[in-house]
Amino acid sequence: MRIEIPARKKLVYEARLPIRWGDMDAMGHVNNTTYFRYLETVRIDWVRSIGCQPDPQGQGVVIVNAFCTFHKQLEYPGDIVVKMYVSDVGRTSFESWATIERVDDPGTVYAAGGATTVWVDFPAQKSAPLPDWFRAHLE
């Protein structure tokens, strides 16, 4: 399955991360599971940067699916830039997208991924409408 990032999207965050020696696998490239860690790190950093602190007694975002398409192998050493986008804002959810590029190879997408992201009332364990303050960051 190949899922394409939509042309209509909003850039909401960008972060630079190091490729660590331990990110590689026996084949000498970054392990595929590590890409999901990169995406998770940037997603969490983004929501925290806009004032959405993880709170199991309150509300916040969760992902209900995730994907990553691997275009080119990442290898140690180096740094990556992860650019995060959003689209398709609904009542309780939105689509989040990301691209991963090497700092020393700008413009080349090494991987692209995304997730359906839902606003959740954690104590109730169900989706809730996106708050206006959060929606303002998405639209």
PDB file of C-alpha atoms in Angstrom:
ATOM      1  CA  MET A   1       0.000   0.000   0.000  1.00  0.00           C
ATOM      2  CA  ARG A   2       1.274   3.447  -0.851  1.00  0.00           C
ATOM      3  CA  ILE A   3      -0.378   6.492   0.652  1.00  0.00           C
ATOM      4  CA  GLU A   4       0.445   9.893  -0.797  1.00  0.00           C
ATOM      5  CA  ILE A   5       0.656  13.106   1.186  1.00  0.00           C
ATOM      6  CA  PRO A   6      -2.032  15.465  -0.154  1.00  0.00           C
ATOM      7  CA  ALA A   7      -1.101  18.601  -2.053  1.00  0.00           C
ATOM      8  CA  ARG A   8      -3.462  20.633   0.167  1.00  0.00           C
ATOM      9  CA  LYS A   9      -1.967  20.640   3.656  1.00  0.00           C
ATOM     10  CA  LYS A  10      -0.634  23.043   6.294  1.00  0.00           C
ATOM     11  CA  LEU A  11       2.948  22.960   7.598  1.00  0.00           C
ATOM     12  CA  VAL A  12       2.637  23.154  11.389  1.00  0.00           C
ATOM     13  CA  TYR A  13       6.047  22.118  12.712  1.00  0.00           C
ATOM     14  CA  GLU A  14       9.594  21.270  11.737  1.00  0.00           C
ATOM     15  CA  ALA A  15      12.300  19.632  13.843  1.00  0.00           C
ATOM     16  CA  ARG A  16      15.871  18.483  13.422  1.00  0.00           C
ATOM     17  CA  LEU A  17      16.861  15.138  14.961  1.00  0.00           C
ATOM     18  CA  PRO A  18      20.152  13.229  15.020  1.00  0.00           C
ATOM     19  CA  ILE A  19      20.473   9.799  13.479  1.00  0.00           C
ATOM     20  CA  ARG A  20      21.961   7.740  16.313  1.00  0.00           C
ATOM     21  CA  TRP A  21      24.281   4.765  15.925  1.00  0.00           C
ATOM     22  CA  GLY A  22      21.730   2.622  17.747  1.00  0.00           C
ATOM     23  CA  ASP A  23      19.028   3.533  15.204  1.00  0.00           C
ATOM     24  CA  MET A  24      20.642   1.202  12.663  1.00  0.00           C
ATOM     25  CA  ASP A  25      19.967  -2.482  12.233  1.00  0.00           C
ATOM     26  CA  ALA A  26      22.145  -5.389  11.126  1.00  0.00           C
ATOM     27  CA  MET A  27      21.761  -4.291   7.495  1.00  0.00           C
ATOM     28  CA  GLY A  28      23.585  -1.009   8.248  1.00  0.00           C
ATOM     29  CA  HIS A  29      20.655   1.360   7.756  1.00  0.00           C
ATOM     30  CA  VAL A  30      18.084   2.923  10.069  1.00  0.00           C
ATOM     31  CA  ASN A  31      15.595   0.263  11.142  1.00  0.00           C
ATOM     32  CA  ASN A  32      12.064   0.760   9.817  1.00  0.00           C
ATOM     33  CA  THR A  33      10.567   0.920  13.322  1.00  0.00           C
ATOM     34  CA  THR A  34      12.832   3.870  14.130  1.00  0.00           C
ATOM     35  CA  TYR A  35      11.133   6.015  11.488  1.00  0.00           C
ATOM     36  CA  PHE A  36       7.929   5.695  13.503  1.00  0.00           C
ATOM     37  CA  ARG A  37       9.852   6.915  16.585  1.00  0.00           C
ATOM     38  CA  TYR A  38      11.053   9.935  14.614  1.00  0.00           C
ATOM     39  CA  LEU A  39       7.454  10.687  13.563  1.00  0.00           C
ATOM     40  CA  GLU A  40       6.189  10.185  17.116  1.00  0.00           C
ATOM     41  CA  THR A  41       8.864  12.452  18.592  1.00  0.00           C
ATOM     42  CA  VAL A  42       8.036  15.287  16.231  1.00  0.00           C
ATOM     43  CA  ARG A  43       4.267  14.858  16.668  1.00  0.00           C
ATOM     44  CA  ILE A  44       4.600  15.034  20.475  1.00  0.00           C
ATOM     45  CA  ASP A  45       7.012  17.986  20.286  1.00  0.00           C
ATOM     46  CA  TRP A  46       4.536  19.819  18.033  1.00  0.00           C
ATOM     47  CA  VAL A  47       1.485  19.344  20.282  1.00  0.00           C
ATOM     48  CA  ARG A  48       3.525  20.314  23.342  1.00  0.00           C
ATOM     49  CA  SER A  49       4.798  23.437  21.545  1.00  0.00           C
ATOM     50  CA  ILE A  50       1.205  24.661  21.130  1.00  0.00           C
ATOM     51  CA  GLY A  51       0.304  24.044  24.769  1.00  0.00           C
ATOM     52  CA  CYS A  52      -1.176  20.572  24.588  1.00  0.00           C
ATOM     53  CA  GLN A  53       0.556  18.717  27.409  1.00  0.00           C
ATOM     54  CA  PRO A  54      -0.110  14.979  27.744  1.00  0.00           C
ATOM     55  CA  ASP A  55      -2.648  14.531  30.561  1.00  0.00           C
ATOM     56  CA  PRO A  56      -4.317  11.151  31.136  1.00  0.00           C
ATOM     57  CA  GLN A  57      -6.918  12.911  33.323  1.00  0.00           C
ATOM     58  CA  GLY A  58      -7.855  15.389  30.578  1.00  0.00           C
ATOM     59  CA  GLN A  59      -8.059  15.537  26.823  1.00  0.00           C
ATOM     60  CA  GLY A  60      -5.557  15.332  23.994  1.00  0.00           C
ATOM     61  CA  VAL A  61      -4.568  13.625  20.772  1.00  0.00           C
ATOM     62  CA  VAL A  62      -4.131   9.963  19.942  1.00  0.00           C
ATOM     63  CA  ILE A  63      -3.442   8.304  16.631  1.00  0.00           C
ATOM     64  CA  VAL A  64      -5.773   5.617  15.357  1.00  0.00           C
ATOM     65  CA  ASN A  65      -3.616   4.473  12.463  1.00  0.00           C
ATOM     66  CA  ALA A  66      -0.126   5.192  11.201  1.00  0.00           C
ATOM     67  CA  PHE A  67       1.849   4.534   8.053  1.00  0.00           C
ATOM     68  CA  CYS A  68       5.272   5.215   6.639  1.00  0.00           C
ATOM     69  CA  THR A  69       6.536   4.877   3.087  1.00  0.00           C
ATOM     70  CA  PHE A  70      10.290   4.335   2.851  1.00  0.00           C
ATOM     71  CA  HIS A  71      11.753   6.015  -0.228  1.00  0.00           C
ATOM     72  CA  LYS A  72      15.485   5.903   0.488  1.00  0.00           C
ATOM     73  CA  GLN A  73      17.646   4.390   3.251  1.00  0.00           C
ATOM     74  CA  LEU A  74      18.861   6.576   6.092  1.00  0.00           C
ATOM     75  CA  GLU A  75      22.290   5.786   7.489  1.00  0.00           C
ATOM     76  CA  TYR A  76      24.403   6.973  10.409  1.00  0.00           C
ATOM     77  CA  PRO A  77      25.933   9.529  10.834  1.00  0.00           C
ATOM     78  CA  GLY A  78      23.753  12.505  10.055  1.00  0.00           C
ATOM     79  CA  ASP A  79      20.832  14.639  11.043  1.00  0.00           C
ATOM     80  CA  ILE A  80      17.307  14.630   9.683  1.00  0.00           C
ATOM     81  CA  VAL A  81      14.625  17.268   9.309  1.00  0.00           C
ATOM     82  CA  VAL A  82      11.068  16.113   9.937  1.00  0.00           C
ATOM     83  CA  LYS A  83       8.381  18.418   8.567  1.00  0.00           C
ATOM     84  CA  MET A  84       4.891  17.937   9.994  1.00  0.00           C
ATOM     85  CA  TYR A  85       1.705  18.878   8.183  1.00  0.00           C
ATOM     86  CA  VAL A  86      -2.038  18.640   8.871  1.00  0.00           C
ATOM     87  CA  SER A  87      -5.072  18.375   6.604  1.00  0.00           C
ATOM     88  CA  ASP A  88      -8.700  17.278   6.485  1.00  0.00           C
ATOM     89  CA  VAL A  89      -9.780  18.791   9.789  1.00  0.00           C
ATOM     90  CA  GLY A  90     -13.056  17.289  10.968  1.00  0.00           C
ATOM     91  CA  ARG A  91     -15.188  17.557  14.102  1.00  0.00           C
ATOM     92  CA  THR A  92     -13.002  15.283  16.259  1.00  0.00           C
ATOM     93  CA  SER A  93     -10.088  14.365  14.012  1.00  0.00           C
ATOM     94  CA  PHE A  94      -7.539  15.476  11.434  1.00  0.00           C
ATOM     95  CA  GLU A  95      -4.884  13.905   9.262  1.00  0.00           C
ATOM     96  CA  SER A  96      -1.259  14.420  10.239  1.00  0.00           C
ATOM     97  CA  TRP A  97       1.558  13.959   7.726  1.00  0.00           C
ATOM     98  CA  ALA A  98       5.335  14.143   7.825  1.00  0.00           C
ATOM     99  CA  THR A  99       8.328  14.016   5.545  1.00  0.00           C
ATOM    100  CA  ILE A 100      11.844  13.042   6.552  1.00  0.00           C
ATOM    101  CA  GLU A 101      14.857  14.525   4.777  1.00  0.00           C
ATOM    102  CA  ARG A 102      18.573  14.474   5.585  1.00  0.00           C
ATOM    103  CA  VAL A 103      19.967  17.878   6.536  1.00  0.00           C
ATOM    104  CA  ASP A 104      22.852  17.296   4.101  1.00  0.00           C
ATOM    105  CA  ASP A 105      20.458  16.309   1.284  1.00  0.00           C
ATOM    106  CA  PRO A 106      17.647  18.896   1.426  1.00  0.00           C
ATOM    107  CA  GLY A 107      14.686  18.330  -0.846  1.00  0.00           C
ATOM    108  CA  THR A 108      15.140  14.553  -1.016  1.00  0.00           C
ATOM    109  CA  VAL A 109      12.356  12.810   0.889  1.00  0.00           C
ATOM    110  CA  TYR A 110      13.776   9.676   2.493  1.00  0.00           C
ATOM    111  CA  ALA A 111      10.452   8.720   4.054  1.00  0.00           C
ATOM    112  CA  ALA A 112       6.921  10.072   4.282  1.00  0.00           C
ATOM    113  CA  GLY A 113       4.319   9.087   6.797  1.00  0.00           C
ATOM    114  CA  GLY A 114       1.187  10.080   8.560  1.00  0.00           C
ATOM    115  CA  ALA A 115      -1.629   9.211  10.876  1.00  0.00           C
ATOM    116  CA  THR A 116      -5.290   9.812  11.490  1.00  0.00           C
ATOM    117  CA  THR A 117      -5.257  11.816  14.694  1.00  0.00           C
ATOM    118  CA  VAL A 118      -8.257  12.033  17.025  1.00  0.00           C
ATOM    119  CA  TRP A 119      -9.007  14.356  19.940  1.00  0.00           C
ATOM    120  CA  VAL A 120      -9.924  12.172  22.909  1.00  0.00           C
ATOM    121  CA  ASP A 121     -11.415  12.605  26.363  1.00  0.00           C
ATOM    122  CA  PHE A 122      -9.080  10.196  28.155  1.00  0.00           C
ATOM    123  CA  PRO A 123     -11.168   9.469  31.302  1.00  0.00           C
ATOM    124  CA  ALA A 124     -14.250   8.805  29.141  1.00  0.00           C
ATOM    125  CA  GLN A 125     -12.160   6.839  26.606  1.00  0.00           C
ATOM    126  CA  LYS A 126     -13.956   8.343  23.635  1.00  0.00           C
ATOM    127  CA  SER A 127     -13.488  10.992  20.994  1.00  0.00           C
ATOM    128  CA  ALA A 128     -14.456  14.584  21.726  1.00  0.00           C
ATOM    129  CA  PRO A 129     -14.838  17.683  19.556  1.00  0.00           C
ATOM    130  CA  LEU A 130     -11.586  19.472  18.753  1.00  0.00           C
ATOM    131  CA  PRO A 131     -11.337  22.508  21.058  1.00  0.00           C
ATOM    132  CA  ASP A 132     -11.438  25.880  19.306  1.00  0.00           C
ATOM    133  CA  TRP A 133      -7.938  26.798  20.544  1.00  0.00           C
ATOM    134  CA  PHE A 134      -6.522  23.583  19.047  1.00  0.00           C
ATOM    135  CA  ARG A 135      -8.534  23.862  15.831  1.00  0.00           C
ATOM    136  CA  ALA A 136      -7.012  27.333  15.304  1.00  0.00           C
ATOM    137  CA  HIS A 137      -3.583  25.685  14.915  1.00  0.00           C
ATOM    138  CA  LEU A 138      -4.931  23.261  12.304  1.00  0.00           C
ATOM    139  CA  GLU A 139      -6.836  25.589   9.978  1.00  0.00           C
TER     140      GLU A 139
END
